[in-house]
Amino acid sequence: MTIALPGPVGFVLGGGGSLGAAQVGMLRALREHGVRPDLVVGTSVGSVNGSLLALDPDRAAERLAAMWQGMTRQRVFPGGPLAQLRSLRTNKTYLFPSTGLAGVLAEGLDGTTSFADLALPFGAVSVDCVTGEAVTITEGELVPAILASAAIPGVYPPVKIGDRVLYDGGVLANVPIRQALAMGARSLVVLDCAFPGHLPTVPQTLAETLLFWATLGMRNQAVLEVELASQRVPVLYLPGPPVQAVTPLDFSHTAELVDASHLASTTFLTTLEIAGAGLYGHPSHG
């Protein structure tokens, strides 16, 4: 069964670190039900996945699955505790260099370097640390924009683009609903991988602590924004996989996150009937 949505259809990909693997399963289910994006907006890992979706909408799930197979904590967050302490002492404000993530992106994007080379309009959401405002980058160099969107405060370094110093957009727009509407979307498909309504396990490291409190601080943003957006347009809020004890820094559960989110999204989409503006699904599902 094909699901008909008013266009342009905006795919909204939220942040969530290693939990972003769930978006691969969601994208598989959406393609199987004939739901295709006209534009893509992402925050943090949602920008990483969203860039590949905007590059190749028809084969994005396969390309992303291949990229995620090579994604490990050591590659994305390199160095042990001593290296992290040295980095913090040297750099003052962050634990890890973003070189590993840049390498993952370069491989996944297969040499694509500019927004202009993408098949679909794409926005990478970050935050200007001087003005405190959310910034949606839609043109220029692709990899720096994605690294800015994924620059988790305290974890990765900020990225300077032009005269702006940018950090992870998750602080203000972890699920960039407003940004998708601003880009012209007339219906929204939300791929939120951060298990809204449920916090990860109690953190054991500094990096996990930073992510834990960031997650806690932005839990309500998606709930508030989706309620407002759904008064204007249809919003499909896909269910993630069942809640489990996986932190956003744990890359050892990729395969089960992909499979579980595919199953949950398939079940949701199979019974879905669209009847105008409204909220289909909800960010507080378990």
Short mmCIF file of C-alpha atoms in Angstrom, two decimals, residues 11 69 85 137 143 145 148 158 222 232 266 274:
data_model
loop_
_atom_site.label_atom_id
_atom_site.label_comp_id
_atom_site.label_asym_id
_atom_site.label_seq_id
_atom_site.Cartn_x
_atom_site.Cartn_y
_atom_site.Cartn_z
CA PHE A 11 11.94 14.06 6.00
CA GLN A 69 28.67 -1.35 9.27
CA LEU A 85 42.23 13.83 29.15
CA ILE A 137 22.86 25.43 6.28
CA VAL A 143 31.20 18.09 5.11
CA ALA A 145 28.19 21.86 7.55
CA ALA A 148 29.01 21.64 12.58
CA PRO A 158 32.98 23.65 17.07
CA ALA A 222 10.03 17.49 19.86
CA ARG A 232 -1.03 22.75 10.03
CA THR A 266 6.65 -1.37 8.98
CA ILE A 274 -3.82 9.76 6.35
#
